């Protein structure tokens, strides 16, 4: 059992809360039983280390069975050690170190996608994590991050995805102009979500949402730059029926992705 919270091994795990360490090692941190459960189910080969307190491990027989199935060994640690490794105050007895699995935009568009989320300059970890989760729920094929969007392996992003990070490809570090060019080459329509756009409901009636689509979402505070809007085939806004000044980015992105998912499925007879 690991008992020293100041040991080099514990410190190496704790450093993964920092982007520099994640970039250098190609690893990231998972905290809590749900995140570990999804990693064991969808990317067990990527788990480098699995740490648990005896009490935390005892609570989850399904995780014990899954780790045995995939030959993932658990190392027991004290509560003090687990807390020293974690980004959260309460990691719930389980932490894993996992390899990043980057995907290229070229491969994403080469797979004939129907629905994609592109995040340009999205800075808030909670928003990005929620968008990845919403894209997964809506059946999107991938999420592409461009510009200075927050690292998807940031612990706050990982927690906000609640496991969806393991369910669909996420491409990092792309240039927006190049990504849009690839989208068009693949026959994918690019729709920018912006308050200055045209009515989304009219676009739905006109059949725009039934096409293979990449939704483009911008920065929480400033939206999309004019240069980014100019790259899109259509700029659309969600109608506000009540008195709210606007919608949170992640909420708006969820609605847009589901609007496309509903329309595409209806067109396919599903």
GROMACS .gro file of C-alpha atoms in nm:
model
  270
    1UNK     CA    1   0.000   0.000   0.000
    2UNK     CA    2   0.122   0.351  -0.085
    3UNK     CA    3   0.129   0.548   0.239
    4UNK     CA    4   0.358   0.847   0.178
    5UNK     CA    5   0.173   1.142   0.018
    6UNK     CA    6   0.508   1.310  -0.056
    7UNK     CA    7   0.660   1.020  -0.248
    8UNK     CA    8   0.783   1.086  -0.607
    9UNK     CA    9   0.519   0.853  -0.748
   10UNK     CA   10   0.234   1.034  -0.575
   11UNK     CA   11   0.373   1.370  -0.683
   12UNK     CA   12   0.396   1.253  -1.043
   13UNK     CA   13   0.026   1.165  -1.041
   14UNK     CA   14  -0.066   1.494  -0.872
   15UNK     CA   15   0.123   1.689  -1.141
   16UNK     CA   16  -0.129   1.569  -1.400
   17UNK     CA   17  -0.366   1.838  -1.274
   18UNK     CA   18  -0.132   2.075  -1.465
   19UNK     CA   19  -0.148   2.107  -1.842
   20UNK     CA   20   0.232   2.110  -1.878
   21UNK     CA   21   0.261   1.766  -1.715
   22UNK     CA   22  -0.023   1.627  -1.927
   23UNK     CA   23   0.141   1.757  -2.243
   24UNK     CA   24   0.481   1.618  -2.145
   25UNK     CA   25   0.356   1.271  -2.049
   26UNK     CA   26   0.052   1.222  -2.271
   27UNK     CA   27  -0.140   1.114  -1.962
   28UNK     CA   28  -0.436   1.252  -1.769
   29UNK     CA   29  -0.619   1.200  -1.443
   30UNK     CA   30  -0.954   1.033  -1.373
   31UNK     CA   31  -1.124   1.073  -1.039
   32UNK     CA   32  -1.416   0.885  -0.892
   33UNK     CA   33  -1.594   0.556  -0.964
   34UNK     CA   34  -1.804   0.675  -1.260
   35UNK     CA   35  -1.504   0.801  -1.458
   36UNK     CA   36  -1.309   0.484  -1.383
   37UNK     CA   37  -1.612   0.273  -1.478
   38UNK     CA   38  -1.632   0.437  -1.823
   39UNK     CA   39  -1.258   0.399  -1.881
   40UNK     CA   40  -1.276   0.030  -1.795
   41UNK     CA   41  -1.575  -0.016  -2.024
   42UNK     CA   42  -1.453   0.181  -2.328
   43UNK     CA   43  -1.075   0.222  -2.307
   44UNK     CA   44  -0.928  -0.029  -2.062
   45UNK     CA   45  -0.608  -0.054  -2.264
   46UNK     CA   46  -0.544   0.313  -2.193
   47UNK     CA   47  -0.539   0.276  -1.814
   48UNK     CA   48  -0.179   0.306  -1.696
   49UNK     CA   49  -0.237   0.301  -1.321
   50UNK     CA   50  -0.539   0.247  -1.099
   51UNK     CA   51  -0.534   0.357  -0.736
   52UNK     CA   52  -0.797   0.294  -0.469
   53UNK     CA   53  -0.846   0.302  -0.098
   54UNK     CA   54  -0.950  -0.039   0.040
   55UNK     CA   55  -1.286   0.106   0.146
   56UNK     CA   56  -1.344   0.270  -0.192
   57UNK     CA   57  -1.259  -0.050  -0.378
   58UNK     CA   58  -1.487  -0.259  -0.157
   59UNK     CA   59  -1.788  -0.042  -0.249
   60UNK     CA   60  -1.775  -0.125  -0.621
   61UNK     CA   61  -1.787  -0.496  -0.707
   62UNK     CA   62  -1.857  -0.412  -1.072
   63UNK     CA   63  -1.527  -0.225  -1.095
   64UNK     CA   64  -1.343  -0.513  -0.931
   65UNK     CA   65  -1.492  -0.750  -1.189
   66UNK     CA   66  -1.417  -0.519  -1.482
   67UNK     CA   67  -1.058  -0.462  -1.374
   68UNK     CA   68  -1.006  -0.837  -1.345
   69UNK     CA   69  -1.158  -0.894  -1.690
   70UNK     CA   70  -0.921  -0.646  -1.850
   71UNK     CA   71  -0.620  -0.738  -1.635
   72UNK     CA   72  -0.600  -0.388  -1.487
   73UNK     CA   73  -0.426  -0.411  -1.151
   74UNK     CA   74  -0.528  -0.189  -0.862
   75UNK     CA   75  -0.279  -0.042  -0.617
   76UNK     CA   76  -0.412   0.037  -0.272
   77UNK     CA   77  -0.339   0.373  -0.114
   78UNK     CA   78  -0.434   0.556   0.202
   79UNK     CA   79  -0.690   0.836   0.207
   80UNK     CA   80  -0.407   1.085   0.257
   81UNK     CA   81  -0.228   0.962  -0.054
   82UNK     CA   82  -0.544   0.965  -0.265
   83UNK     CA   83  -0.623   1.319  -0.154
   84UNK     CA   84  -0.268   1.426  -0.239
   85UNK     CA   85  -0.312   1.289  -0.593
   86UNK     CA   86  -0.657   1.432  -0.656
   87UNK     CA   87  -0.779   1.760  -0.802
   88UNK     CA   88  -1.110   1.732  -0.616
   89UNK     CA   89  -1.167   1.748  -0.243
   90UNK     CA   90  -1.352   1.414  -0.245
   91UNK     CA   91  -1.221   1.171  -0.510
   92UNK     CA   92  -1.451   0.896  -0.370
   93UNK     CA   93  -1.179   0.642  -0.315
   94UNK     CA   94  -1.066   0.591  -0.676
   95UNK     CA   95  -0.819   0.753  -0.916
   96UNK     CA   96  -0.678   0.634  -1.248
   97UNK     CA   97  -0.400   0.756  -1.474
   98UNK     CA   98  -0.497   0.718  -1.841
   99UNK     CA   99  -0.325   0.767  -2.176
  100UNK     CA  100  -0.463   1.041  -2.395
  101UNK     CA  101  -0.605   0.919  -2.726
  102UNK     CA  102  -0.593   1.212  -2.969
  103UNK     CA  103  -0.784   1.198  -3.298
  104UNK     CA  104  -0.710   1.405  -3.607
  105UNK     CA  105  -0.970   1.618  -3.783
  106UNK     CA  106  -0.864   1.445  -4.105
  107UNK     CA  107  -0.968   1.106  -3.966
  108UNK     CA  108  -1.294   1.247  -3.831
  109UNK     CA  109  -1.403   1.391  -4.164
  110UNK     CA  110  -1.271   1.088  -4.349
  111UNK     CA  111  -1.533   0.876  -4.167
  112UNK     CA  112  -1.831   1.051  -4.336
  113UNK     CA  113  -1.972   1.217  -4.021
  114UNK     CA  114  -2.332   1.338  -3.992
  115UNK     CA  115  -2.303   1.557  -3.684
  116UNK     CA  116  -2.001   1.729  -3.527
  117UNK     CA  117  -1.944   1.999  -3.265
  118UNK     CA  118  -1.659   2.245  -3.326
  119UNK     CA  119  -1.553   2.451  -3.025
  120UNK     CA  120  -1.358   2.766  -3.107
  121UNK     CA  121  -1.193   2.951  -2.816
  122UNK     CA  122  -1.417   2.787  -2.553
  123UNK     CA  123  -1.237   2.860  -2.227
  124UNK     CA  124  -1.460   2.740  -1.944
  125UNK     CA  125  -1.388   2.375  -1.845
  126UNK     CA  126  -1.744   2.313  -1.730
  127UNK     CA  127  -1.887   2.439  -2.058
  128UNK     CA  128  -1.653   2.228  -2.270
  129UNK     CA  129  -1.720   1.917  -2.065
  130UNK     CA  130  -2.094   1.970  -2.092
  131UNK     CA  131  -2.073   2.024  -2.469
  132UNK     CA  132  -1.880   1.698  -2.508
  133UNK     CA  133  -2.142   1.522  -2.295
  134UNK     CA  134  -2.428   1.678  -2.497
  135UNK     CA  135  -2.262   1.585  -2.827
  136UNK     CA  136  -2.233   1.226  -2.705
  137UNK     CA  137  -2.596   1.220  -2.592
  138UNK     CA  138  -2.717   1.364  -2.923
  139UNK     CA  139  -2.531   1.094  -3.115
  140UNK     CA  140  -2.269   1.325  -3.264
  141UNK     CA  141  -1.974   1.163  -3.438
  142UNK     CA  142  -1.700   1.378  -3.285
  143UNK     CA  143  -1.599   1.702  -3.114
  144UNK     CA  144  -1.325   1.921  -3.263
  145UNK     CA  145  -1.144   2.182  -3.054
  146UNK     CA  146  -0.983   2.478  -3.231
  147UNK     CA  147  -0.797   2.791  -3.128
  148UNK     CA  148  -0.719   2.832  -2.760
  149UNK     CA  149  -1.000   2.610  -2.638
  150UNK     CA  150  -0.940   2.462  -2.293
  151UNK     CA  151  -0.760   2.128  -2.274
  152UNK     CA  152  -1.018   1.845  -2.282
  153UNK     CA  153  -0.803   1.651  -2.033
  154UNK     CA  154  -0.825   1.928  -1.774
  155UNK     CA  155  -0.966   1.753  -1.463
  156UNK     CA  156  -1.268   1.986  -1.453
  157UNK     CA  157  -1.349   1.910  -1.818
  158UNK     CA  158  -1.308   1.537  -1.761
  159UNK     CA  159  -1.547   1.547  -1.465
  160UNK     CA  160  -1.804   1.749  -1.659
  161UNK     CA  161  -1.809   1.493  -1.942
  162UNK     CA  162  -1.913   1.220  -1.691
  163UNK     CA  163  -1.741   0.960  -1.908
  164UNK     CA  164  -1.842   1.088  -2.253
  165UNK     CA  165  -1.476   1.168  -2.322
  166UNK     CA  166  -1.437   0.792  -2.378
  167UNK     CA  167  -1.740   0.758  -2.607
  168UNK     CA  168  -1.655   0.972  -2.909
  169UNK     CA  169  -1.343   1.110  -3.081
  170UNK     CA  170  -1.214   1.448  -2.967
  171UNK     CA  171  -0.966   1.635  -3.187
  172UNK     CA  172  -0.741   1.897  -3.027
  173UNK     CA  173  -0.533   2.188  -3.153
  174UNK     CA  174  -0.686   2.242  -3.495
  175UNK     CA  175  -0.693   2.565  -3.691
  176UNK     CA  176  -1.053   2.670  -3.753
  177UNK     CA  177  -1.001   2.765  -4.116
  178UNK     CA  178  -0.841   2.428  -4.189
  179UNK     CA  179  -1.117   2.240  -4.005
  180UNK     CA  180  -1.391   2.421  -4.199
  181UNK     CA  181  -1.208   2.347  -4.524
  182UNK     CA  182  -1.202   1.977  -4.435
  183UNK     CA  183  -1.571   1.991  -4.343
  184UNK     CA  184  -1.665   2.137  -4.680
  185UNK     CA  185  -1.447   1.886  -4.863
  186UNK     CA  186  -1.637   1.609  -4.683
  187UNK     CA  187  -1.976   1.757  -4.778
  188UNK     CA  188  -2.051   1.881  -4.428
  189UNK     CA  189  -2.243   2.206  -4.381
  190UNK     CA  190  -2.099   2.439  -4.117
  191UNK     CA  191  -2.355   2.617  -3.898
  192UNK     CA  192  -2.234   2.888  -3.661
  193UNK     CA  193  -2.437   2.951  -3.347
  194UNK     CA  194  -2.451   3.324  -3.280
  195UNK     CA  195  -2.703   3.576  -3.146
  196UNK     CA  196  -2.662   3.783  -3.465
  197UNK     CA  197  -2.774   3.494  -3.685
  198UNK     CA  198  -3.093   3.394  -3.863
  199UNK     CA  199  -3.376   3.203  -3.698
  200UNK     CA  200  -3.287   2.839  -3.635
  201UNK     CA  201  -3.652   2.735  -3.663
  202UNK     CA  202  -3.668   2.871  -4.017
  203UNK     CA  203  -3.349   2.687  -4.104
  204UNK     CA  204  -3.508   2.368  -3.974
  205UNK     CA  205  -3.815   2.427  -4.191
  206UNK     CA  206  -3.591   2.489  -4.492
  207UNK     CA  207  -3.418   2.153  -4.448
  208UNK     CA  208  -3.081   2.298  -4.351
  209UNK     CA  209  -3.058   2.090  -4.033
  210UNK     CA  210  -3.118   1.762  -4.217
  211UNK     CA  211  -2.780   1.782  -4.391
  212UNK     CA  212  -2.453   1.648  -4.249
  213UNK     CA  213  -2.366   1.928  -4.011
  214UNK     CA  214  -2.081   2.071  -3.807
  215UNK     CA  215  -2.204   2.314  -3.543
  216UNK     CA  216  -1.956   2.591  -3.461
  217UNK     CA  217  -1.963   2.731  -3.105
  218UNK     CA  218  -1.757   3.024  -2.980
  219UNK     CA  219  -1.622   3.186  -2.668
  220UNK     CA  220  -1.855   3.222  -2.369
  221UNK     CA  221  -1.803   3.597  -2.331
  222UNK     CA  222  -1.735   3.719  -2.684
  223UNK     CA  223  -1.894   3.461  -2.911
  224UNK     CA  224  -1.739   3.400  -3.251
  225UNK     CA  225  -1.513   3.651  -3.424
  226UNK     CA  226  -1.637   3.797  -3.751
  227UNK     CA  227  -1.365   3.603  -3.934
  228UNK     CA  228  -1.501   3.280  -3.786
  229UNK     CA  229  -1.861   3.366  -3.873
  230UNK     CA  230  -1.753   3.434  -4.231
  231UNK     CA  231  -1.632   3.075  -4.263
  232UNK     CA  232  -1.975   2.928  -4.184
  233UNK     CA  233  -2.238   2.840  -4.443
  234UNK     CA  234  -2.515   2.971  -4.217
  235UNK     CA  235  -2.520   3.172  -3.895
  236UNK     CA  236  -2.817   3.077  -3.676
  237UNK     CA  237  -2.959   3.183  -3.342
  238UNK     CA  238  -3.192   3.016  -3.098
  239UNK     CA  239  -3.519   3.200  -3.040
  240UNK     CA  240  -3.578   3.335  -2.689
  241UNK     CA  241  -3.947   3.297  -2.603
  242UNK     CA  242  -3.919   3.415  -2.245
  243UNK     CA  243  -3.741   3.706  -2.078
  244UNK     CA  244  -3.391   3.558  -2.052
  245UNK     CA  245  -3.122   3.781  -2.201
  246UNK     CA  246  -2.946   3.478  -2.350
  247UNK     CA  247  -2.858   3.114  -2.295
  248UNK     CA  248  -2.545   2.971  -2.140
  249UNK     CA  249  -2.306   2.841  -2.408
  250UNK     CA  250  -2.333   2.478  -2.308
  251UNK     CA  251  -2.713   2.497  -2.292
  252UNK     CA  252  -2.736   2.660  -2.634
  253UNK     CA  253  -2.495   2.405  -2.780
  254UNK     CA  254  -2.705   2.120  -2.637
  255UNK     CA  255  -3.021   2.256  -2.800
  256UNK     CA  256  -2.849   2.307  -3.137
  257UNK     CA  257  -2.701   1.958  -3.140
  258UNK     CA  258  -3.032   1.800  -3.047
  259UNK     CA  259  -3.220   2.004  -3.310
  260UNK     CA  260  -2.988   1.858  -3.573
  261UNK     CA  261  -3.015   1.509  -3.425
  262UNK     CA  262  -3.397   1.523  -3.425
  263UNK     CA  263  -3.411   1.653  -3.782
  264UNK     CA  264  -3.155   1.409  -3.920
  265UNK     CA  265  -3.326   1.113  -3.758
  266UNK     CA  266  -3.665   1.221  -3.888
  267UNK     CA  267  -3.520   1.250  -4.238
  268UNK     CA  268  -3.377   0.898  -4.202
  269UNK     CA  269  -3.714   0.764  -4.085
  270UNK     CA  270  -3.588   0.691  -3.734
   0.00000   0.00000   0.00000
